[in-house]
Coordinates of C-alpha atoms and ligand atoms in Angstrom, one line a residue:
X1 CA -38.2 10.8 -24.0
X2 CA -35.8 10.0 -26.8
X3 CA -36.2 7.2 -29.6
X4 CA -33.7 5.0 -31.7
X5 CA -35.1 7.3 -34.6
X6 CA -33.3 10.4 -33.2
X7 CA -29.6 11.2 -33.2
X8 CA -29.1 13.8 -30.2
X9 CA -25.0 14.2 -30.7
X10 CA -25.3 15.1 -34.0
X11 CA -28.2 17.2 -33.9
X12 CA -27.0 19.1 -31.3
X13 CA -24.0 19.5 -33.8
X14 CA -26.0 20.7 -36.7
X15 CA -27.7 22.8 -34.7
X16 CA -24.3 24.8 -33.1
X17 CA -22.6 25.0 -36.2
X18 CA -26.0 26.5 -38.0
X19 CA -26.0 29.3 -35.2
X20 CA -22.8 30.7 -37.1
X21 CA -20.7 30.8 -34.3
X22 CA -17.8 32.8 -33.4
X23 CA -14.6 30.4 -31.9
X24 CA -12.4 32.0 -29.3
X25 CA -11.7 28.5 -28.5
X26 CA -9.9 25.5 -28.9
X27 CA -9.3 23.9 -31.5
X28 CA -7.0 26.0 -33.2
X29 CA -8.3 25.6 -36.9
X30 CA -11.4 27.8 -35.6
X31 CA -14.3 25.9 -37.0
X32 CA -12.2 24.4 -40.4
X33 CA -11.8 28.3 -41.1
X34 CA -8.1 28.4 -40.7
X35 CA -7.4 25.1 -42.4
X36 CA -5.6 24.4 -45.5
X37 CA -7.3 21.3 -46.1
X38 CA -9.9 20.8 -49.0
X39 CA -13.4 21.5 -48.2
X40 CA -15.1 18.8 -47.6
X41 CA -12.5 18.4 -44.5
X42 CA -13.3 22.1 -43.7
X43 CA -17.0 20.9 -44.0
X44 CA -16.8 18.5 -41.3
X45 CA -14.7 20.9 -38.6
X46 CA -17.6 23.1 -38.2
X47 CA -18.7 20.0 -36.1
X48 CA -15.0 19.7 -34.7
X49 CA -15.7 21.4 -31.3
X50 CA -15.0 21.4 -27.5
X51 CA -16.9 21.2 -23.9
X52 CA -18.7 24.4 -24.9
X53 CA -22.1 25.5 -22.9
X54 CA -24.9 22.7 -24.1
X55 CA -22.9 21.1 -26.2
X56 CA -22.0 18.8 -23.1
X57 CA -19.0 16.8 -21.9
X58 CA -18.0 12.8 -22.2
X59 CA -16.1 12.6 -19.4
X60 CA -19.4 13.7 -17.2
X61 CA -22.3 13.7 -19.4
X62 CA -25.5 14.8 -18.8
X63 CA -27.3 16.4 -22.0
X64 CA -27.0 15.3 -25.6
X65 CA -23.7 12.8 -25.3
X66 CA -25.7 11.2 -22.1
X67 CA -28.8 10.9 -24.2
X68 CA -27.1 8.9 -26.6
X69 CA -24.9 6.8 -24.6
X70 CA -28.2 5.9 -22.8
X71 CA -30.0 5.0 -26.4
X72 CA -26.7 2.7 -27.5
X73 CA -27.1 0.9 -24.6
X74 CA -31.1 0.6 -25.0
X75 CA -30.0 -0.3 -28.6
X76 CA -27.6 -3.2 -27.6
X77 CA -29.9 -4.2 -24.3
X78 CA -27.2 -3.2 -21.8
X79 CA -26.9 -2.0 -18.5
X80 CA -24.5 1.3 -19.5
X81 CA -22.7 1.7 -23.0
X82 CA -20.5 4.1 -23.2
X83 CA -18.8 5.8 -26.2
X84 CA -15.1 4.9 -26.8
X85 CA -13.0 8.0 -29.3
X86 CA -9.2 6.0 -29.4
X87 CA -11.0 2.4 -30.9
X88 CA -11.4 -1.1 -29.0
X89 CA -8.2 -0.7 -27.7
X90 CA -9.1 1.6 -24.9
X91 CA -11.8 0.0 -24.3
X92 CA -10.3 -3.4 -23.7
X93 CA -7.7 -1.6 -21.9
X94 CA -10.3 -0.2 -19.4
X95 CA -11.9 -3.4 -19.0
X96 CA -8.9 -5.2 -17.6
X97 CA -7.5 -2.4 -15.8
X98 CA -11.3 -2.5 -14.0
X99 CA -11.2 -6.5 -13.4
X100 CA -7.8 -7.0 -11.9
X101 CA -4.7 -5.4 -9.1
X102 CA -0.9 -5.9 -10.5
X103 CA 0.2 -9.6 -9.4
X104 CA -3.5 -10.9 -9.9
X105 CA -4.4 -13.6 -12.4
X106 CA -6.6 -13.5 -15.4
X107 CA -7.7 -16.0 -17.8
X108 CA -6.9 -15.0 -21.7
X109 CA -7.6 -16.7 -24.9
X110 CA -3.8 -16.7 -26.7
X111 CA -5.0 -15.4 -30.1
X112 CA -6.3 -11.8 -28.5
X113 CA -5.2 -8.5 -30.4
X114 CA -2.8 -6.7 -29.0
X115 CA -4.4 -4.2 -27.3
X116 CA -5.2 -7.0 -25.1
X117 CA -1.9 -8.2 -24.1
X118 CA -1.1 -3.9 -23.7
X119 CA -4.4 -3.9 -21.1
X120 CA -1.9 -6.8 -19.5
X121 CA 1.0 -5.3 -19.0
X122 CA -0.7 -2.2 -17.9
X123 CA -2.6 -3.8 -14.8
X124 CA 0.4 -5.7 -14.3
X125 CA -1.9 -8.8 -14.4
X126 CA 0.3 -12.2 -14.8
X127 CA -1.8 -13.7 -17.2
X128 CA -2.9 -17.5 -17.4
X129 CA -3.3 -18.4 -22.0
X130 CA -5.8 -20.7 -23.2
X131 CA -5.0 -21.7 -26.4
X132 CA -7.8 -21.8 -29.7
X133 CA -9.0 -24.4 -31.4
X134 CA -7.7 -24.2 -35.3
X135 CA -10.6 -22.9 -37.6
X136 CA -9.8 -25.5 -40.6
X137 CA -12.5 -23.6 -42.8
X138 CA -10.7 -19.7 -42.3
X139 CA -7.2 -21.6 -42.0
X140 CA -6.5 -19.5 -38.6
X141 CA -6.6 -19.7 -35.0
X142 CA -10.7 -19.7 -33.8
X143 CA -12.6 -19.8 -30.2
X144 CA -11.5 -21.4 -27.1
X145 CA -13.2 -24.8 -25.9
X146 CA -15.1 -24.2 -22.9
X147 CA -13.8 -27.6 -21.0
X148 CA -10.6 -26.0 -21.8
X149 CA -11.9 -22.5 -19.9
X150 CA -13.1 -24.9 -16.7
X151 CA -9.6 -26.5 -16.7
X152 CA -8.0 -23.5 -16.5
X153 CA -10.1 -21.9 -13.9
X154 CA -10.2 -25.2 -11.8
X155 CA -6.2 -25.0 -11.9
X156 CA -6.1 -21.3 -10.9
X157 CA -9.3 -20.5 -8.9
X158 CA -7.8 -17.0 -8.1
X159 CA -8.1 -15.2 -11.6
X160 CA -10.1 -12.3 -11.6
X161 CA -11.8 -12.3 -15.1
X162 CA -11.9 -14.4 -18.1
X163 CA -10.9 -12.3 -21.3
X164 CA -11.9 -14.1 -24.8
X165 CA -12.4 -12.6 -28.6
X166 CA -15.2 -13.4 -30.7
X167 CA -15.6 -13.3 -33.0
X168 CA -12.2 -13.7 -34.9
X169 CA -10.7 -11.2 -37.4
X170 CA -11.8 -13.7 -39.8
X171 CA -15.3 -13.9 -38.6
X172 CA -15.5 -16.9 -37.1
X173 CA -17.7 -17.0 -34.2
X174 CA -17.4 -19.0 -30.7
X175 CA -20.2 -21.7 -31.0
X176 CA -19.9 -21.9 -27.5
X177 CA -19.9 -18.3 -25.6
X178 CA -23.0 -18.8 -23.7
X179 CA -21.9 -22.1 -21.6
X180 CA -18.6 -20.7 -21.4
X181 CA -20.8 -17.3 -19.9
X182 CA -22.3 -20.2 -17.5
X183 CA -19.0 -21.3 -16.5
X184 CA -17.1 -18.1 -15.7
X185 CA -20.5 -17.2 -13.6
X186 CA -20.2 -20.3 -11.4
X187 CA -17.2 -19.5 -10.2
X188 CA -17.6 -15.7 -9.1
X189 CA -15.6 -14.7 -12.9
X190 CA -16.9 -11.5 -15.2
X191 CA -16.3 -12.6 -18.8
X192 CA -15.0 -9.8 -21.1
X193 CA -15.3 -10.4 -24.7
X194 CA -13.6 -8.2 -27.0
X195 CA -16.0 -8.1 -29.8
X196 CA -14.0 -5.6 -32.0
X197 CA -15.6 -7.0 -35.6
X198 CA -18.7 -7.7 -34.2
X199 CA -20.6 -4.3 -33.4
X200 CA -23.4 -5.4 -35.9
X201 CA -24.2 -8.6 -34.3
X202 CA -27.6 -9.0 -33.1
X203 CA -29.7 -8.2 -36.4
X204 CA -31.3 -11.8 -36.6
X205 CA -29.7 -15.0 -38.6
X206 CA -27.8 -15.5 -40.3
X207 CA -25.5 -13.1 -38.5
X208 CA -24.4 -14.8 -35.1
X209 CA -25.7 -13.8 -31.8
X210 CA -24.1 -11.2 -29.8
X211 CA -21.3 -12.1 -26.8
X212 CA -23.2 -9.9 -24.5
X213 CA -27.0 -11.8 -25.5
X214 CA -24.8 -14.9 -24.3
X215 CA -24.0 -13.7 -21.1
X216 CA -20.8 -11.9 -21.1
X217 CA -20.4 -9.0 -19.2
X218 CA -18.4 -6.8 -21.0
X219 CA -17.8 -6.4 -24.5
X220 CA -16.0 -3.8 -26.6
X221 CA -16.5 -3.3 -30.1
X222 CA -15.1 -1.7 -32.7
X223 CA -18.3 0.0 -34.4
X224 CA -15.8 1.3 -36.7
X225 CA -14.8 -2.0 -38.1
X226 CA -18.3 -2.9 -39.5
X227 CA -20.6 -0.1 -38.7
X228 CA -20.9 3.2 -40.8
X229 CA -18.8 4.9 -38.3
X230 CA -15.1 7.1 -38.4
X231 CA -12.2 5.3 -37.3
X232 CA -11.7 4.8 -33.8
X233 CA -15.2 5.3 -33.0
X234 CA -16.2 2.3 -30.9
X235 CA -18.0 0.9 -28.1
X236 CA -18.5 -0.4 -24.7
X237 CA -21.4 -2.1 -23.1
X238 CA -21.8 -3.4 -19.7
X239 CA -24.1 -5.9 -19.0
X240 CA -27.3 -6.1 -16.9
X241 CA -26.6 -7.6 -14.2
X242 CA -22.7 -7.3 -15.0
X243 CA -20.0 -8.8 -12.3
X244 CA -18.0 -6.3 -13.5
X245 CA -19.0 -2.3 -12.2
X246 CA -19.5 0.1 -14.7
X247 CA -18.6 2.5 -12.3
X248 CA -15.0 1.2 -12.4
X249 CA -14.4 1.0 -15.7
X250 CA -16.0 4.5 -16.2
X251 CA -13.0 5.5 -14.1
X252 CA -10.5 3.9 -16.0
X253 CA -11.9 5.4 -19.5
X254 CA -11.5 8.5 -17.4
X255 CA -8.0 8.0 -18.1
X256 CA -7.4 6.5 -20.4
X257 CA -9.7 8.8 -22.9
X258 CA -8.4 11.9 -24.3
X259 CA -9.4 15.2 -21.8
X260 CA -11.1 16.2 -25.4
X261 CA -12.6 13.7 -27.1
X262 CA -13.7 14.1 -30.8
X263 CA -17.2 15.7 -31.0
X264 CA -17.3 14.2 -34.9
X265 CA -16.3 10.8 -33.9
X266 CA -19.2 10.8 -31.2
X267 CA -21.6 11.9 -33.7
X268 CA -20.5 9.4 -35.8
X269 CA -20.8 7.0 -33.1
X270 CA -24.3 8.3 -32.4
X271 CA -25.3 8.1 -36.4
X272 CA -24.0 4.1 -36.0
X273 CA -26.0 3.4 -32.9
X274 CA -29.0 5.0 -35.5
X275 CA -28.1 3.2 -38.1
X276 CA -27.9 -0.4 -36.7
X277 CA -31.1 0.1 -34.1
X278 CA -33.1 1.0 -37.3
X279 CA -31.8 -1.9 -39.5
X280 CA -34.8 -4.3 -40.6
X281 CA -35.8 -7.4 -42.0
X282 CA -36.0 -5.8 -45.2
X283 CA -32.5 -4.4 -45.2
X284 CA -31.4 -7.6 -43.9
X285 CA -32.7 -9.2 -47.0
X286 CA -31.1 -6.6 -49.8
X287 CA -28.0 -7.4 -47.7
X288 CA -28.1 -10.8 -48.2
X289 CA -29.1 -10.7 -52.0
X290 CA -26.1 -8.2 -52.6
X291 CA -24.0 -11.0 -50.7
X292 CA -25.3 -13.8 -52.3
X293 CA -24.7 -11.8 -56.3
X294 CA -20.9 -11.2 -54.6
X295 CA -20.4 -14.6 -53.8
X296 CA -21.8 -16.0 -57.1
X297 CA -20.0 -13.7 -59.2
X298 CA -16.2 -14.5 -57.6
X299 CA -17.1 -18.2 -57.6
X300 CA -17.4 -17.9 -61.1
X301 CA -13.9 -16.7 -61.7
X302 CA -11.1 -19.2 -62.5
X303 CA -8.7 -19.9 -60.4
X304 CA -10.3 -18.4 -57.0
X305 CA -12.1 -19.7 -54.6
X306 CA -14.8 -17.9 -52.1
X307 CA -15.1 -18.9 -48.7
X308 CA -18.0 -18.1 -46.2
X309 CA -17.1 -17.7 -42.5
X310 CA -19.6 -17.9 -39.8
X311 CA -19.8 -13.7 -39.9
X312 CA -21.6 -12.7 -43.2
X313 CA -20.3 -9.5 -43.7
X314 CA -16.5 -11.4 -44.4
X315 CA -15.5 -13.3 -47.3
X316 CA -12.4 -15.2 -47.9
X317 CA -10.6 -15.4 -51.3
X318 CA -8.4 -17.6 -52.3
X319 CA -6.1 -17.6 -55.6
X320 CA -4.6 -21.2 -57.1
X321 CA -1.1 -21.5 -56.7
X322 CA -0.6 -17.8 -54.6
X323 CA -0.3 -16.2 -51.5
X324 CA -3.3 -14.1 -50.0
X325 CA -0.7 -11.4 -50.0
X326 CA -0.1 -11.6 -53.8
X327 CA -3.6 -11.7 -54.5
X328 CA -3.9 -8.5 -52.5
X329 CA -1.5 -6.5 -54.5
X330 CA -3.0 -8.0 -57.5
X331 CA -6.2 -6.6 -56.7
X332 CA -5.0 -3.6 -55.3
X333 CA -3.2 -2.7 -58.9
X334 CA -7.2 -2.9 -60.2
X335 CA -8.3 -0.4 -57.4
X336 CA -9.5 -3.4 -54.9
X337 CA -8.5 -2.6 -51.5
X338 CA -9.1 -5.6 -49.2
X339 CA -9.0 -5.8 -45.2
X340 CA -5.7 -7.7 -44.5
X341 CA -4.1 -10.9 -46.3
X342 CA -2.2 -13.8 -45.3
X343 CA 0.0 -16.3 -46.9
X344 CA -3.1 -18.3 -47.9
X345 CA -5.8 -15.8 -48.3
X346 CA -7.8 -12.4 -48.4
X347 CA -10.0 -10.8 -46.3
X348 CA -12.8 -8.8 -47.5
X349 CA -15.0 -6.9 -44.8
X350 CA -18.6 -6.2 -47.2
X351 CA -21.0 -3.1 -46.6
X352 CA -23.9 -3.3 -44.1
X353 CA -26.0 -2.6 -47.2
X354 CA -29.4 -0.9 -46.0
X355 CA -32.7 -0.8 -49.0
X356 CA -31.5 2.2 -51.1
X357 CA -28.4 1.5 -51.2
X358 CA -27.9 -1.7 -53.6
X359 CA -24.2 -1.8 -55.1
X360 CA -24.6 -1.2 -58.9
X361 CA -20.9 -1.7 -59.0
X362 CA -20.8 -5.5 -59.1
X363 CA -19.8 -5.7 -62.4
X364 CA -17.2 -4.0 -62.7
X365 CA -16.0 -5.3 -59.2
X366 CA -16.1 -9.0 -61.3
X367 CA -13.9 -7.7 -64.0
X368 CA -11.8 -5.9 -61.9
X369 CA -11.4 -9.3 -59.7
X370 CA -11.0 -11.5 -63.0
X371 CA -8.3 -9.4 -64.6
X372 CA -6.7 -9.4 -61.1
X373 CA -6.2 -12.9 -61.2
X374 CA -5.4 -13.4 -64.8
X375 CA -2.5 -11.3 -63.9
X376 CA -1.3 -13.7 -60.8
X377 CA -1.3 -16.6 -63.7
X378 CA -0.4 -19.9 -62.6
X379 CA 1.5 -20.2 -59.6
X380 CA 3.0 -22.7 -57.0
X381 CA 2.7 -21.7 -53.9
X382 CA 1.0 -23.8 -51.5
X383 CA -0.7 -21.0 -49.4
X384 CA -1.6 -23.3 -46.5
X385 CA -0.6 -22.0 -43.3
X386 CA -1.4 -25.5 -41.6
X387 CA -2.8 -26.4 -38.4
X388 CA -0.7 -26.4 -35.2
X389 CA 1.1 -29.8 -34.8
X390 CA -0.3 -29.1 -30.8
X391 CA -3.2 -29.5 -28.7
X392 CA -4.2 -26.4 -27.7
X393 CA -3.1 -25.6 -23.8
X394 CA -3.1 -24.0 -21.0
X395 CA 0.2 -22.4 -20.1
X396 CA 0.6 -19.5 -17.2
X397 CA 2.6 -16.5 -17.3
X398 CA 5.0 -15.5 -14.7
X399 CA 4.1 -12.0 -15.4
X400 CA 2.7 -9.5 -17.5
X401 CA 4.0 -9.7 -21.2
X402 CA 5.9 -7.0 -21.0
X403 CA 9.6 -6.2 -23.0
X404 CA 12.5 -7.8 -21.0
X405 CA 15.0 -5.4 -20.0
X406 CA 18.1 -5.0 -22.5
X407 CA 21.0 -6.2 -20.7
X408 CA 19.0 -9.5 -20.2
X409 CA 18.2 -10.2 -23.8
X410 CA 20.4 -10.2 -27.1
X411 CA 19.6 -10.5 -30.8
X412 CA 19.2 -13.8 -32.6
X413 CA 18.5 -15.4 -36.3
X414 CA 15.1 -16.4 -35.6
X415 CA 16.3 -19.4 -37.3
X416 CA 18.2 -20.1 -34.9
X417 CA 16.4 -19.5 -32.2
X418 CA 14.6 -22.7 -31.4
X419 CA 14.6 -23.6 -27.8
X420 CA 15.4 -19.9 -26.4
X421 CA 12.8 -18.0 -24.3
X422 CA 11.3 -14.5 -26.6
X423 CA 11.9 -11.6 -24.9
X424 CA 9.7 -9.2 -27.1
X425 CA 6.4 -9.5 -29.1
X426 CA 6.7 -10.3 -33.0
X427 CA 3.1 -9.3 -34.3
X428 CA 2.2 -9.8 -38.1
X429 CA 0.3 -6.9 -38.8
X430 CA -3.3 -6.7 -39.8
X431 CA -4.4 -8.6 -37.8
X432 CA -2.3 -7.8 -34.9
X433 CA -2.3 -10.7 -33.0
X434 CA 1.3 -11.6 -31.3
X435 CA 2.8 -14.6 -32.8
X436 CA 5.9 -14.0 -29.8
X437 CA 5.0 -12.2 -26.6
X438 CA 7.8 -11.6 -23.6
X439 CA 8.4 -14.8 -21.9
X440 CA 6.9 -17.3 -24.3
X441 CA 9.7 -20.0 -25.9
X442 CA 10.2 -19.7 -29.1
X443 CA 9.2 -23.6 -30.2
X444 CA 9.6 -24.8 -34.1
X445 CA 6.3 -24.3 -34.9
X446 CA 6.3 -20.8 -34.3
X447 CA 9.0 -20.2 -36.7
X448 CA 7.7 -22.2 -39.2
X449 CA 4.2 -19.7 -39.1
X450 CA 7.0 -16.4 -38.9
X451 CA 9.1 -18.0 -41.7
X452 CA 5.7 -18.9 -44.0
X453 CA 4.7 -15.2 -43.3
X454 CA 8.2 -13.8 -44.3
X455 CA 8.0 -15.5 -47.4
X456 CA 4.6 -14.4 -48.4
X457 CA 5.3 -10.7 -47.2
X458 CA 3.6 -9.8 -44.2
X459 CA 4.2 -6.8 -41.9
X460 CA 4.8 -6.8 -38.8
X461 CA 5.0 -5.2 -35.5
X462 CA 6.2 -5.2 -32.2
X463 CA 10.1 -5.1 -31.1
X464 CA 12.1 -6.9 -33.9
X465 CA 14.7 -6.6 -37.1
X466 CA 12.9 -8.8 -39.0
X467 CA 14.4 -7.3 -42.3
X468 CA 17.6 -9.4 -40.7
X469 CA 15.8 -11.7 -39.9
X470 CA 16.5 -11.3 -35.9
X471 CA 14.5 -11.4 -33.4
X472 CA 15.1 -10.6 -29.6
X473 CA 15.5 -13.5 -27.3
X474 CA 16.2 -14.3 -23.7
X475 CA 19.9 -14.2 -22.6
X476 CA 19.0 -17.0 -20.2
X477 CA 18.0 -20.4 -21.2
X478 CA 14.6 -21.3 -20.5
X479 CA 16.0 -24.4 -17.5
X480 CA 18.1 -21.3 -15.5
Ligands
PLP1 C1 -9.8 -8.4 -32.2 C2 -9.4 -6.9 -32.1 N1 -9.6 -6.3 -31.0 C3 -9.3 -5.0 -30.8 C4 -8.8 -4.3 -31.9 C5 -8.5 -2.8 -31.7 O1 -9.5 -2.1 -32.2 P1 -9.4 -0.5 -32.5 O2 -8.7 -0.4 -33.8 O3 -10.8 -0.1 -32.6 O4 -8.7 0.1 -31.4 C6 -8.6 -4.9 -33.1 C7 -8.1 -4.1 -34.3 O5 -7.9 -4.6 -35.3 C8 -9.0 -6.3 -33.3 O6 -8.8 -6.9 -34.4

């Protein structure tokens, strides 16, 4: 019988690559030995393997990987967990691929990454959008009302699934997952949450409680994002009790999952699923007192200001008179590298600190922040990015949000371009949620928001020539 204290990927790991083996097998670099990359990379390929005999196999597990799939979900309280090698965004693919048939309906909250809107066009699922409420304190787009969610199933009783994020990039949390859980239950729904920068909810106050303790009953997260875990190492929990099967979406990872997944990423996932199930009160505390010395000290510094979202593991900064995006670079010239900026402000994603492992850097980090700002000296932008003139709504698709076809759409000043029906998503990049999607008109206020975020720099993605300032429209006028 295993325990949260043991770690059966990666010791079955330690344990193959200390038998010295001999590789007439794939991978290519032959246990780091034919690489050309520093050693510490070398290092770690010794644990860079394949579907050898007892070191076992995700795609039908039944030793070690098994074993630890089974503790994860033991860890989180679910039904199954499984582990995810290519990030969230196969898992939220494999969730909506699982919950709905091409032509079907499902409910989605508007501000979703884009993975989301991918998993859409995938399934072939015409989508119905709930809009967000605006998050005045992070200045972005938060959770979804849940009279809103009732309205929108009451008007289209046939979706298959409700799909919502929480908590936000900016870690604000939904205040109100577990009646909206309630609702999508009453009527027959699964809720799906894609909980990508929430993996380490569920430690106790004053972190927020978990989407799937509030009912849903699937959730994805990104144990990369805030757990000690490799990139693209994430996870996916189904709930007791889900309305969704676990055997379905098992299939659809089937597929979707690379035929050989990374044995160090699943170790790493392993060592995260350690990590967090053997977090305490006590490391909660040195946590909190690194936190509170982070927040006092960039208080202190003129001309910033610190803001606290509902998630304590994020902080916001904010710089008088500049852009987040300025402020980014500006602390990026002193060697602080922050999550993602915006025109009004930067996101920083803090350690999980455990006891042991107190930051003696803080110091330094306060200099380093101070000079940072010094350097941005008075300034006179307005940084705002404004709530939405709107109420948020409900507005249905026709059909998946997929790229329209060429000869139907033609290039366009965005400027210009009030009025005409987008025909490709425009996605300002971190954090990858689609300002445009296919099909969706192109009102004022959405070029106002592209326009602030040209200004202050932002990157973006999707299908545009935004360095012309073009984006790809609809030939046909949205009446036609
Ligand atoms: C809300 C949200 N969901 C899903 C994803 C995709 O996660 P991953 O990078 O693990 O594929 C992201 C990535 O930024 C995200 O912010």
């Amino acid at each position: 019988m295993s325990s949260q204290a043991q770690r059966p990927v990666a010791k079955m790991l330690e344990n193959f690559a200390e038998s010295n083996p001999v590789s007439f097998h794939v991978p290519g670099h032959k246990n780091g030995e034919l690489t050309g990359l520093p050693e510490a990379v070398r290092g770690m390929m010794t644990w860079d393997v394949t579907e050898l005999p007892g070191l076992d196999d995700l795609h039908a597990p039944e030793g070690p990987i098994r074993e630890a799939q089974d503790l994860l979900a033991a860890a989180y309280g679910a039904h199954r967990s499984f582990f995810l090698v290519n990030g969230s965004t196969s898992g939220n693919l494999a969730m909506i691929l699982a919950s709905c048939r091409p032509g079907e309906r499902i409910i989605v909250q508007r501000n979703a990454h884009k993975s989301v809107f991918h998993g859409l066009v995938l399934a072939g699922a015409h989508p119905v959008y709930v809009d967000p409420v605006w998050d005045p304190a992070t200045q972005s787009p938060g959770h979804t009302e849940a009279a809103l969610i009732l309205e929108a199933i009451r008007k289209y009783p046939e979706a298959k699934a409700v799909i919502l994020t929480n908590p936000t990039y900016y870690g604000s949390a939904s205040p109100n997952l577990r009646e909206i859980a309630d609702i999508c239950h009453g009527a027959g729904l699964p809720l799906l949450v894609d909980e990508a920068h929430g993996a380490h909810f569920g430690i106790g106050a004053p972190f927020p409680e978990s989407s799937l303790a509030q009912g849903a009953d699937v959730v994805v997260q990104s144990a990369h994002k805030t757990l000690p875990a490799m990139t693209m190492a994430s996870f996916l929990h189904v709930a007791q009790g889900s309305m969704l099967d676990a055997d379905r979406i098992s299939h659809y990872l089937g597929m979707l999952q690379s035929s050989s997944p990374s044995y160090p990423l699943m170790a790493s996932l392993d060592d995260a699923r350690h990590y967090i199930a053997n977090y305490t009160e006590e490391d909660l505390r040195v946590f909190l007192s690194f936190r509170k010395a982070l927040v006092k000290g960039m208080s202190a510094i003129d001309g910033l200001s610190v803001i606290q979202p509902d998630d304590p593991l994020k902080l916001l900064l904010r710089a008088d008179g500049h852009s987040g995006n300025a402020l980014s670079e500006a602390l990026a010239r002193e060697s602080v590298h922050i999550e993602l900026s915006d025109p009004c402000q930067a996101l920083l994603v803090l350690p999980l600190l455990k006891k042991g492992q107190n930051d003696d850097r803080l110091q330094e980090l306060f200099a380093a922040v101070r000079r940072a700002v010094q350097a941005l000296g008075p300034g006179t932008e307005t940084g705002e990015l404004a709530e939405p003139d709107t109420q948020p709504t409900i507005t249905a698709a026709e059909g998946p949000p997929d790229l329209q076809p060429g000869e139907s759409s033609e290039w366009m000043d965005y400027q210009k371009s009030e009025g005409r029906i987008s025909a490709a998503s425009v996605i300002p990049y971190p954090p990858g949620i689609p300002l445009l999607l296919p099909g969706e008109p192109v009102t004022g206020e959405k070029i106002r928001v592209l326009h602030h975020y040209l200004t202050a720099g932002t990157m973006f993605q999707g299908t545009h020539r935004l360095g012309t300032q073009q984006i790809l429209v609809s030939r046909q006028s949205p009446e036609a």
